[in-house]
Amino acid sequence: MQSTPAAFSNEDDERKAPTGFHPSLWGNFFLSYQPPTAPKHAYMKERAKVLKEEVRNVVKGSNEVPVILDLVITLQRLGLDSYYKAEIDELLCTVYNTDYNDKDLHLVSLRFYLLRKNGYDVSSDIFQHFKDKEGCFVVDDIKSLLSLYNAAYLRTHGEKVLDEAIVFTSNRLRSELKHLKSPVADEVSLALDTPLFRRVRIIETRNYIPIYESATTRNDAILEFAKLNVNLLQLIYCEELKTITRCNESATVLLPKYMRGFYLYYLKTFDSFEEALCPNKSYLVFYLKELFKMLIKGCSEEIKWRDDHYIPKTIEEHLELSRTTVGAFQIACASFVWMGDFITKETFDCLLTYPELLKSFTTCVRLSNDIASTKREQEGDHYASTIQCYMLQHGTTVHEACIGIKELIEDSWKDMMKEYLTPTNLLPKIVARTVIDFARTGDYMYKQADSFTISHTIKDMISSLYIEPYNI
């Protein structure tokens, strides 16, 4: 390694440096982060403990199905449900085992949504009861429309009633939106942009707090705890970002300018994993290295595609390679290293076989990435994306190809839901749940643009998550 620097020249820097990437918007911003004083931090944590138990009493006092459903969805959207996992699991088990045939479409939809989201494979046939003789949905109120819309996105393949529900509710909600007032209009706008099931948890919390605060039925203890929880998490995140920035600053110059800091930091990261893991878990780092080898080999193959001006004949051929190079596989699997005894050696052996859960997830992220970045990438020296491949295979325009690709993305979400509802010993529910969390992040990051590359598109979101605390 010591001879590496001499192998590169300034000419290498100019020739090999990637183009089209703007400097970080944040620079050393987080190095100047100053935490609150020790007394203030101690008060925040103590107040959070008090509120946590107050809310626990509310959870334990919930008995009726409508009350349970409303409370659980509220805690989930406010990011508080993880503090009451055992209690919520028990409540949802009660809901599942209760013979509930209510004629209230909102409650039926909410029940379906929460049970499916938590792994119960409940039937979608219940929604047939809300159709007329002609097979059209009969819905009179926005609340029911919105709940049905959100519930329908937890669909799997072959659930025609849910496919129809999405078409029906999305059209109705769009037509009604201009007549609605806040906060209902805010809820509908959020849903039409991203269905509830696909929203990134922490971003949903920031969006939902002001909506919940405006509700006349709000619980003030729950509201205060939600705000305080966001503030406490911000302190943790900012300390972590400060550490990461400092590590990047201290990286030794070993490689060309455009790679400085990365390679050594990459190796040090694996070393730090081995040190942090307990001795009987350090073997997991081997799997991470294998995953990143897969990524590097795939990227090398893509360079050959670019240099040879090769376009795969089918999108399936393209995805066989490109779903492994989007990086989503590696990031998701890296998170499993820290899940303790939930993740075994056998689980990682299974993950390296690229099971359907991982294929559908990485397909979803790859296709979303390509839709968001195809115009920018094709203006430069880049290999053909799945968009160009789809156009060649089906003889379509770019616009038509994007529509077709979006349908494939929806199929991938259906595949993920199917895998989530049928966990195995090798791939327990926590694996599928984590993969879906990463899919939500990918959906958000590529919703409007390639936000990993054009990061100013998410500057306001980053500020709200890490810089702007709530006044309590």
Short mmCIF file of N, CA and C in Angstrom, two decimals, residues 7-164:
data_model
loop_
_atom_site.label_atom_id
_atom_site.label_comp_id
_atom_site.label_asym_id
_atom_site.label_seq_id
_atom_site.Cartn_x
_atom_site.Cartn_y
_atom_site.Cartn_z
N ALA A 7 1.98 5.95 -7.72
CA ALA A 7 1.42 5.41 -8.96
C ALA A 7 0.46 6.37 -9.64
N PHE A 8 0.13 7.46 -8.98
CA PHE A 8 -0.85 8.38 -9.53
C PHE A 8 -0.23 9.76 -9.71
N SER A 9 -0.66 10.46 -10.71
CA SER A 9 -0.16 11.80 -11.00
C SER A 9 -1.32 12.76 -11.06
N ASN A 10 -1.01 14.03 -11.21
CA ASN A 10 -2.05 15.04 -11.38
C ASN A 10 -2.86 14.76 -12.64
N GLU A 11 -2.18 14.19 -13.65
CA GLU A 11 -2.87 13.86 -14.89
C GLU A 11 -3.96 12.83 -14.62
N ASP A 12 -3.65 11.86 -13.71
CA ASP A 12 -4.65 10.86 -13.36
C ASP A 12 -5.86 11.51 -12.73
N ASP A 13 -5.59 12.53 -11.89
CA ASP A 13 -6.69 13.22 -11.23
C ASP A 13 -7.65 13.80 -12.26
N GLU A 14 -7.09 14.45 -13.28
CA GLU A 14 -7.92 15.11 -14.27
C GLU A 14 -8.64 14.10 -15.16
N ARG A 15 -7.91 13.00 -15.52
CA ARG A 15 -8.46 12.04 -16.46
C ARG A 15 -9.52 11.16 -15.82
N LYS A 16 -9.33 10.78 -14.57
CA LYS A 16 -10.21 9.81 -13.95
C LYS A 16 -11.32 10.42 -13.11
N ALA A 17 -11.19 11.68 -12.78
CA ALA A 17 -12.18 12.27 -11.89
C ALA A 17 -13.57 12.27 -12.51
N PRO A 18 -14.57 11.82 -11.79
CA PRO A 18 -15.93 11.83 -12.32
C PRO A 18 -16.44 13.26 -12.43
N THR A 19 -17.36 13.47 -13.34
CA THR A 19 -17.90 14.81 -13.56
C THR A 19 -19.37 14.85 -13.18
N GLY A 20 -19.89 16.07 -13.02
CA GLY A 20 -21.32 16.22 -12.76
C GLY A 20 -21.70 16.11 -11.30
N PHE A 21 -20.71 16.12 -10.41
CA PHE A 21 -21.00 16.01 -8.98
C PHE A 21 -20.58 17.30 -8.29
N HIS A 22 -21.54 17.99 -7.69
CA HIS A 22 -21.22 19.24 -7.02
C HIS A 22 -20.64 18.97 -5.64
N PRO A 23 -19.88 19.92 -5.08
CA PRO A 23 -19.31 19.73 -3.75
C PRO A 23 -20.42 19.57 -2.70
N SER A 24 -20.05 19.02 -1.57
CA SER A 24 -21.01 18.87 -0.48
C SER A 24 -21.58 20.22 -0.08
N LEU A 25 -22.88 20.26 0.15
CA LEU A 25 -23.52 21.50 0.59
C LEU A 25 -23.20 21.80 2.04
N TRP A 26 -22.73 20.80 2.77
CA TRP A 26 -22.57 20.95 4.21
C TRP A 26 -21.13 21.15 4.64
N GLY A 27 -20.18 20.67 3.84
CA GLY A 27 -18.78 20.87 4.21
C GLY A 27 -18.50 20.40 5.62
N ASN A 28 -17.94 21.31 6.44
CA ASN A 28 -17.62 20.99 7.83
C ASN A 28 -18.67 21.51 8.80
N PHE A 29 -19.86 21.73 8.29
CA PHE A 29 -20.92 22.34 9.11
C PHE A 29 -21.10 21.63 10.45
N PHE A 30 -21.15 20.31 10.43
CA PHE A 30 -21.46 19.57 11.65
C PHE A 30 -20.29 19.50 12.62
N LEU A 31 -19.08 19.89 12.17
CA LEU A 31 -17.97 19.96 13.11
C LEU A 31 -18.19 21.05 14.15
N SER A 32 -18.96 22.07 13.79
CA SER A 32 -19.21 23.18 14.72
C SER A 32 -20.43 22.93 15.59
N TYR A 33 -21.02 21.74 15.48
CA TYR A 33 -22.21 21.44 16.27
C TYR A 33 -21.89 21.51 17.76
N GLN A 34 -22.74 22.21 18.51
CA GLN A 34 -22.60 22.33 19.95
C GLN A 34 -23.84 21.74 20.62
N PRO A 35 -23.68 20.69 21.41
CA PRO A 35 -24.83 20.08 22.08
C PRO A 35 -25.36 21.01 23.17
N PRO A 36 -26.57 20.78 23.64
CA PRO A 36 -27.10 21.59 24.75
C PRO A 36 -26.28 21.35 26.01
N THR A 37 -26.42 22.23 26.95
CA THR A 37 -25.70 22.07 28.21
C THR A 37 -26.12 20.76 28.88
N ALA A 38 -25.24 20.25 29.73
CA ALA A 38 -25.53 18.99 30.41
C ALA A 38 -26.82 19.04 31.22
N PRO A 39 -27.08 20.12 31.98
CA PRO A 39 -28.34 20.18 32.73
C PRO A 39 -29.57 20.16 31.81
N LYS A 40 -29.50 20.88 30.69
CA LYS A 40 -30.64 20.91 29.77
C LYS A 40 -30.86 19.53 29.15
N HIS A 41 -29.77 18.88 28.77
CA HIS A 41 -29.89 17.55 28.18
C HIS A 41 -30.48 16.57 29.20
N ALA A 42 -30.03 16.67 30.42
CA ALA A 42 -30.54 15.79 31.48
C ALA A 42 -32.03 16.01 31.70
N TYR A 43 -32.45 17.28 31.66
CA TYR A 43 -33.88 17.58 31.83
C TYR A 43 -34.69 17.00 30.68
N MET A 44 -34.17 17.13 29.45
CA MET A 44 -34.88 16.60 28.29
C MET A 44 -35.09 15.09 28.42
N LYS A 45 -34.04 14.39 28.84
CA LYS A 45 -34.15 12.93 28.97
C LYS A 45 -35.10 12.54 30.10
N GLU A 46 -35.06 13.29 31.19
CA GLU A 46 -35.94 12.97 32.31
C GLU A 46 -37.39 13.24 31.96
N ARG A 47 -37.63 14.34 31.27
CA ARG A 47 -39.00 14.67 30.85
C ARG A 47 -39.51 13.61 29.88
N ALA A 48 -38.65 13.15 29.00
CA ALA A 48 -39.04 12.11 28.04
C ALA A 48 -39.44 10.82 28.76
N LYS A 49 -38.73 10.49 29.83
CA LYS A 49 -39.07 9.29 30.60
C LYS A 49 -40.46 9.40 31.20
N VAL A 50 -40.76 10.58 31.74
CA VAL A 50 -42.08 10.80 32.35
C VAL A 50 -43.18 10.68 31.29
N LEU A 51 -42.98 11.34 30.17
CA LEU A 51 -43.98 11.31 29.10
C LEU A 51 -44.13 9.90 28.52
N LYS A 52 -43.03 9.20 28.43
CA LYS A 52 -43.08 7.84 27.91
C LYS A 52 -44.02 6.96 28.73
N GLU A 53 -43.97 7.11 30.04
CA GLU A 53 -44.83 6.29 30.90
C GLU A 53 -46.28 6.79 30.87
N GLU A 54 -46.46 8.09 30.71
CA GLU A 54 -47.83 8.61 30.57
C GLU A 54 -48.50 8.02 29.33
N VAL A 55 -47.75 7.99 28.24
CA VAL A 55 -48.29 7.43 27.00
C VAL A 55 -48.50 5.93 27.14
N ARG A 56 -47.62 5.26 27.87
CA ARG A 56 -47.79 3.82 28.08
C ARG A 56 -49.12 3.52 28.77
N ASN A 57 -49.49 4.37 29.71
CA ASN A 57 -50.78 4.20 30.39
C ASN A 57 -51.94 4.36 29.41
N VAL A 58 -51.78 5.28 28.45
CA VAL A 58 -52.82 5.44 27.43
C VAL A 58 -52.92 4.17 26.59
N VAL A 59 -51.78 3.62 26.23
CA VAL A 59 -51.76 2.40 25.42
C VAL A 59 -52.43 1.25 26.16
N LYS A 60 -52.07 1.09 27.43
CA LYS A 60 -52.63 -0.01 28.22
C LYS A 60 -54.12 0.16 28.47
N GLY A 61 -54.59 1.40 28.42
CA GLY A 61 -56.01 1.64 28.69
C GLY A 61 -56.89 1.56 27.46
N SER A 62 -56.31 1.18 26.32
CA SER A 62 -57.08 1.09 25.07
C SER A 62 -57.66 -0.31 24.91
N ASN A 63 -58.98 -0.40 24.78
CA ASN A 63 -59.64 -1.70 24.71
C ASN A 63 -60.49 -1.88 23.45
N GLU A 64 -61.20 -0.84 23.04
CA GLU A 64 -62.09 -0.94 21.89
C GLU A 64 -61.29 -0.89 20.58
N VAL A 65 -61.71 -1.68 19.61
CA VAL A 65 -60.98 -1.77 18.34
C VAL A 65 -60.78 -0.42 17.67
N PRO A 66 -61.81 0.42 17.53
CA PRO A 66 -61.59 1.74 16.90
C PRO A 66 -60.55 2.58 17.63
N VAL A 67 -60.57 2.53 18.96
CA VAL A 67 -59.60 3.30 19.76
C VAL A 67 -58.20 2.75 19.55
N ILE A 68 -58.08 1.44 19.55
CA ILE A 68 -56.77 0.80 19.34
C ILE A 68 -56.20 1.19 17.98
N LEU A 69 -57.01 1.09 16.95
CA LEU A 69 -56.55 1.41 15.60
C LEU A 69 -56.07 2.84 15.49
N ASP A 70 -56.85 3.76 16.04
CA ASP A 70 -56.49 5.18 15.98
C ASP A 70 -55.21 5.45 16.76
N LEU A 71 -55.06 4.83 17.92
CA LEU A 71 -53.87 5.05 18.74
C LEU A 71 -52.62 4.48 18.08
N VAL A 72 -52.71 3.27 17.56
CA VAL A 72 -51.54 2.63 16.96
C VAL A 72 -51.06 3.40 15.73
N ILE A 73 -51.98 3.80 14.86
CA ILE A 73 -51.57 4.55 13.67
C ILE A 73 -50.96 5.89 14.06
N THR A 74 -51.48 6.50 15.12
CA THR A 74 -50.93 7.77 15.60
C THR A 74 -49.51 7.59 16.11
N LEU A 75 -49.28 6.58 16.93
CA LEU A 75 -47.95 6.34 17.47
C LEU A 75 -46.96 5.99 16.36
N GLN A 76 -47.41 5.24 15.38
CA GLN A 76 -46.51 4.90 14.27
C GLN A 76 -46.12 6.14 13.49
N ARG A 77 -47.08 6.97 13.18
CA ARG A 77 -46.79 8.15 12.36
C ARG A 77 -45.97 9.19 13.12
N LEU A 78 -46.06 9.18 14.44
CA LEU A 78 -45.28 10.11 15.25
C LEU A 78 -43.93 9.53 15.65
N GLY A 79 -43.64 8.31 15.20
CA GLY A 79 -42.34 7.71 15.48
C GLY A 79 -42.16 7.22 16.90
N LEU A 80 -43.25 6.93 17.59
CA LEU A 80 -43.19 6.53 19.00
C LEU A 80 -43.49 5.05 19.21
N ASP A 81 -43.94 4.36 18.19
CA ASP A 81 -44.39 2.97 18.38
C ASP A 81 -43.30 2.03 18.86
N SER A 82 -42.03 2.32 18.53
CA SER A 82 -40.95 1.42 18.94
C SER A 82 -40.79 1.35 20.45
N TYR A 83 -41.28 2.35 21.17
CA TYR A 83 -41.20 2.34 22.64
C TYR A 83 -42.25 1.43 23.27
N TYR A 84 -43.20 1.01 22.48
CA TYR A 84 -44.31 0.21 23.02
C TYR A 84 -44.54 -1.02 22.15
N LYS A 85 -43.46 -1.61 21.68
CA LYS A 85 -43.59 -2.71 20.72
C LYS A 85 -44.40 -3.88 21.30
N ALA A 86 -44.07 -4.29 22.52
CA ALA A 86 -44.77 -5.45 23.11
C ALA A 86 -46.25 -5.15 23.28
N GLU A 87 -46.55 -3.95 23.78
CA GLU A 87 -47.96 -3.59 23.99
C GLU A 87 -48.72 -3.50 22.67
N ILE A 88 -48.09 -2.91 21.66
CA ILE A 88 -48.76 -2.78 20.36
C ILE A 88 -48.95 -4.14 19.70
N ASP A 89 -47.94 -5.00 19.81
CA ASP A 89 -48.09 -6.35 19.26
C ASP A 89 -49.27 -7.07 19.89
N GLU A 90 -49.44 -6.89 21.19
CA GLU A 90 -50.55 -7.53 21.89
C GLU A 90 -51.89 -6.94 21.45
N LEU A 91 -51.92 -5.62 21.29
CA LEU A 91 -53.15 -4.97 20.84
C LEU A 91 -53.54 -5.42 19.43
N LEU A 92 -52.57 -5.50 18.54
CA LEU A 92 -52.87 -5.90 17.17
C LEU A 92 -53.27 -7.37 17.10
N CYS A 93 -52.71 -8.17 17.98
CA CYS A 93 -53.14 -9.57 18.05
C CYS A 93 -54.61 -9.65 18.46
N THR A 94 -54.99 -8.79 19.39
CA THR A 94 -56.40 -8.72 19.81
C THR A 94 -57.28 -8.29 18.64
N VAL A 95 -56.83 -7.28 17.91
CA VAL A 95 -57.59 -6.80 16.75
C VAL A 95 -57.73 -7.91 15.71
N TYR A 96 -56.65 -8.63 15.46
CA TYR A 96 -56.68 -9.70 14.46
C TYR A 96 -57.66 -10.81 14.85
N ASN A 97 -57.71 -11.12 16.13
CA ASN A 97 -58.56 -12.22 16.60
C ASN A 97 -59.99 -11.79 16.89
N THR A 98 -60.27 -10.51 16.71
CA THR A 98 -61.63 -10.01 16.93
C THR A 98 -62.41 -10.08 15.63
N ASP A 99 -63.58 -10.67 15.69
CA ASP A 99 -64.45 -10.75 14.50
C ASP A 99 -65.00 -9.36 14.23
N TYR A 100 -64.39 -8.68 13.27
CA TYR A 100 -64.71 -7.27 13.06
C TYR A 100 -65.26 -7.07 11.66
N ASN A 101 -66.54 -6.89 11.54
CA ASN A 101 -67.20 -6.71 10.24
C ASN A 101 -67.92 -5.37 10.18
N ASP A 102 -67.24 -4.34 10.59
CA ASP A 102 -67.84 -3.02 10.63
C ASP A 102 -68.15 -2.53 9.21
N LYS A 103 -69.17 -1.71 9.09
CA LYS A 103 -69.55 -1.14 7.80
C LYS A 103 -68.86 0.20 7.54
N ASP A 104 -68.01 0.60 8.49
CA ASP A 104 -67.25 1.84 8.35
C ASP A 104 -66.00 1.55 7.52
N LEU A 105 -65.96 2.04 6.28
CA LEU A 105 -64.84 1.74 5.39
C LEU A 105 -63.52 2.27 5.94
N HIS A 106 -63.57 3.41 6.61
CA HIS A 106 -62.34 3.96 7.19
C HIS A 106 -61.74 2.98 8.19
N LEU A 107 -62.55 2.46 9.10
CA LEU A 107 -62.04 1.54 10.12
C LEU A 107 -61.60 0.21 9.51
N VAL A 108 -62.36 -0.28 8.56
CA VAL A 108 -61.99 -1.53 7.89
C VAL A 108 -60.65 -1.37 7.16
N SER A 109 -60.48 -0.24 6.50
CA SER A 109 -59.23 0.03 5.78
C SER A 109 -58.06 0.18 6.75
N LEU A 110 -58.30 0.88 7.84
CA LEU A 110 -57.25 1.10 8.82
C LEU A 110 -56.84 -0.22 9.47
N ARG A 111 -57.82 -1.06 9.77
CA ARG A 111 -57.53 -2.38 10.34
C ARG A 111 -56.69 -3.20 9.36
N PHE A 112 -57.09 -3.23 8.10
CA PHE A 112 -56.34 -3.95 7.08
C PHE A 112 -54.91 -3.41 6.98
N TYR A 113 -54.78 -2.10 6.94
CA TYR A 113 -53.47 -1.46 6.80
C TYR A 113 -52.55 -1.85 7.95
N LEU A 114 -53.02 -1.70 9.18
CA LEU A 114 -52.16 -1.96 10.34
C LEU A 114 -51.81 -3.43 10.47
N LEU A 115 -52.76 -4.30 10.20
CA LEU A 115 -52.47 -5.73 10.31
C LEU A 115 -51.48 -6.18 9.24
N ARG A 116 -51.69 -5.76 8.01
CA ARG A 116 -50.74 -6.14 6.96
C ARG A 116 -49.36 -5.53 7.22
N LYS A 117 -49.34 -4.30 7.64
CA LYS A 117 -48.06 -3.64 7.90
C LYS A 117 -47.28 -4.37 8.98
N ASN A 118 -47.99 -5.01 9.88
CA ASN A 118 -47.33 -5.73 10.97
C ASN A 118 -47.25 -7.23 10.72
N GLY A 119 -47.43 -7.63 9.45
CA GLY A 119 -47.14 -9.00 9.07
C GLY A 119 -48.29 -9.97 9.06
N TYR A 120 -49.50 -9.51 9.33
CA TYR A 120 -50.67 -10.40 9.29
C TYR A 120 -51.18 -10.48 7.85
N ASP A 121 -51.29 -11.70 7.35
CA ASP A 121 -51.72 -11.89 5.96
C ASP A 121 -53.25 -11.92 5.89
N VAL A 122 -53.86 -10.76 6.13
CA VAL A 122 -55.32 -10.67 6.12
C VAL A 122 -55.82 -10.55 4.68
N SER A 123 -57.03 -11.03 4.45
CA SER A 123 -57.60 -11.05 3.11
C SER A 123 -58.10 -9.67 2.69
N SER A 124 -57.91 -9.37 1.41
CA SER A 124 -58.42 -8.12 0.85
C SER A 124 -59.86 -8.25 0.36
N ASP A 125 -60.43 -9.45 0.47
CA ASP A 125 -61.81 -9.67 0.00
C ASP A 125 -62.82 -8.80 0.73
N ILE A 126 -62.46 -8.36 1.95
CA ILE A 126 -63.37 -7.54 2.75
C ILE A 126 -63.80 -6.29 1.98
N PHE A 127 -62.95 -5.81 1.07
CA PHE A 127 -63.27 -4.57 0.35
C PHE A 127 -64.31 -4.78 -0.75
N GLN A 128 -64.57 -6.02 -1.10
CA GLN A 128 -65.65 -6.29 -2.06
C GLN A 128 -67.00 -5.86 -1.50
N HIS A 129 -67.11 -5.83 -0.17
CA HIS A 129 -68.38 -5.46 0.47
C HIS A 129 -68.71 -3.98 0.29
N PHE A 130 -67.74 -3.21 -0.18
CA PHE A 130 -67.95 -1.77 -0.34
C PHE A 130 -68.12 -1.39 -1.81
N LYS A 131 -68.56 -2.35 -2.61
CA LYS A 131 -68.86 -2.11 -4.02
C LYS A 131 -70.36 -2.27 -4.27
N ASP A 132 -70.84 -1.58 -5.30
CA ASP A 132 -72.25 -1.74 -5.67
C ASP A 132 -72.40 -2.90 -6.66
N LYS A 133 -73.59 -3.08 -7.19
CA LYS A 133 -73.86 -4.20 -8.09
C LYS A 133 -73.06 -4.13 -9.38
N GLU A 134 -72.67 -2.91 -9.75
CA GLU A 134 -71.88 -2.74 -10.98
C GLU A 134 -70.38 -2.93 -10.73
N GLY A 135 -70.00 -3.19 -9.48
CA GLY A 135 -68.60 -3.39 -9.16
C GLY A 135 -67.84 -2.11 -8.88
N CYS A 136 -68.55 -1.01 -8.65
CA CYS A 136 -67.91 0.28 -8.35
C CYS A 136 -67.88 0.51 -6.84
N PHE A 137 -66.81 1.11 -6.37
CA PHE A 137 -66.73 1.42 -4.95
C PHE A 137 -67.75 2.48 -4.57
N VAL A 138 -68.34 2.31 -3.40
CA VAL A 138 -69.30 3.27 -2.87
C VAL A 138 -68.66 3.94 -1.66
N VAL A 139 -68.17 5.14 -1.87
CA VAL A 139 -67.48 5.88 -0.81
C VAL A 139 -67.97 7.32 -0.84
N ASP A 140 -68.37 7.83 0.31
CA ASP A 140 -68.96 9.17 0.36
C ASP A 140 -68.08 10.22 1.03
N ASP A 141 -67.06 9.79 1.78
CA ASP A 141 -66.31 10.77 2.57
C ASP A 141 -64.81 10.65 2.30
N ILE A 142 -64.12 11.77 2.48
CA ILE A 142 -62.68 11.85 2.22
C ILE A 142 -61.89 10.94 3.15
N LYS A 143 -62.29 10.85 4.40
CA LYS A 143 -61.56 10.03 5.37
C LYS A 143 -61.51 8.58 4.92
N SER A 144 -62.64 8.06 4.46
CA SER A 144 -62.68 6.67 3.98
C SER A 144 -61.89 6.51 2.68
N LEU A 145 -62.00 7.48 1.78
CA LEU A 145 -61.23 7.44 0.55
C LEU A 145 -59.73 7.37 0.84
N LEU A 146 -59.28 8.21 1.75
CA LEU A 146 -57.87 8.27 2.08
C LEU A 146 -57.39 6.98 2.74
N SER A 147 -58.20 6.44 3.64
CA SER A 147 -57.82 5.20 4.32
C SER A 147 -57.77 4.03 3.35
N LEU A 148 -58.75 3.96 2.44
CA LEU A 148 -58.76 2.89 1.44
C LEU A 148 -57.55 3.03 0.51
N TYR A 149 -57.26 4.25 0.10
CA TYR A 149 -56.10 4.52 -0.76
C TYR A 149 -54.82 4.00 -0.12
N ASN A 150 -54.59 4.36 1.14
CA ASN A 150 -53.37 3.94 1.83
C ASN A 150 -53.34 2.43 2.05
N ALA A 151 -54.47 1.85 2.39
CA ALA A 151 -54.52 0.40 2.62
C ALA A 151 -54.21 -0.38 1.35
N ALA A 152 -54.69 0.12 0.22
CA ALA A 152 -54.54 -0.62 -1.04
C ALA A 152 -53.09 -0.78 -1.47
N TYR A 153 -52.21 0.09 -1.00
CA TYR A 153 -50.81 0.01 -1.40
C TYR A 153 -50.04 -1.09 -0.67
N LEU A 154 -50.70 -1.83 0.20
CA LEU A 154 -50.08 -3.00 0.81
C LEU A 154 -50.52 -4.25 0.05
N ARG A 155 -50.62 -4.13 -1.23
CA ARG A 155 -51.13 -5.19 -2.09
C ARG A 155 -50.03 -6.15 -2.51
N THR A 156 -50.47 -7.34 -2.91
CA THR A 156 -49.58 -8.31 -3.54
C THR A 156 -50.15 -8.60 -4.93
N HIS A 157 -49.47 -9.46 -5.67
CA HIS A 157 -49.94 -9.80 -7.02
C HIS A 157 -51.28 -10.52 -6.96
N GLY A 158 -52.14 -10.20 -7.92
CA GLY A 158 -53.41 -10.89 -8.04
C GLY A 158 -54.54 -10.31 -7.22
N GLU A 159 -54.28 -9.25 -6.45
CA GLU A 159 -55.33 -8.64 -5.63
C GLU A 159 -56.01 -7.53 -6.44
N LYS A 160 -56.86 -7.94 -7.33
CA LYS A 160 -57.52 -7.03 -8.26
C LYS A 160 -58.30 -5.95 -7.53
N VAL A 161 -58.94 -6.30 -6.42
CA VAL A 161 -59.76 -5.32 -5.70
C VAL A 161 -58.90 -4.17 -5.19
N LEU A 162 -57.65 -4.45 -4.81
CA LEU A 162 -56.76 -3.39 -4.34
C LEU A 162 -56.22 -2.57 -5.51
N ASP A 163 -55.94 -3.23 -6.62
CA ASP A 163 -55.53 -2.49 -7.82
C ASP A 163 -56.63 -1.50 -8.24
N GLU A 164 -57.87 -1.98 -8.21
CA GLU A 164 -59.01 -1.12 -8.57
C GLU A 164 -59.19 0.00 -7.55
#
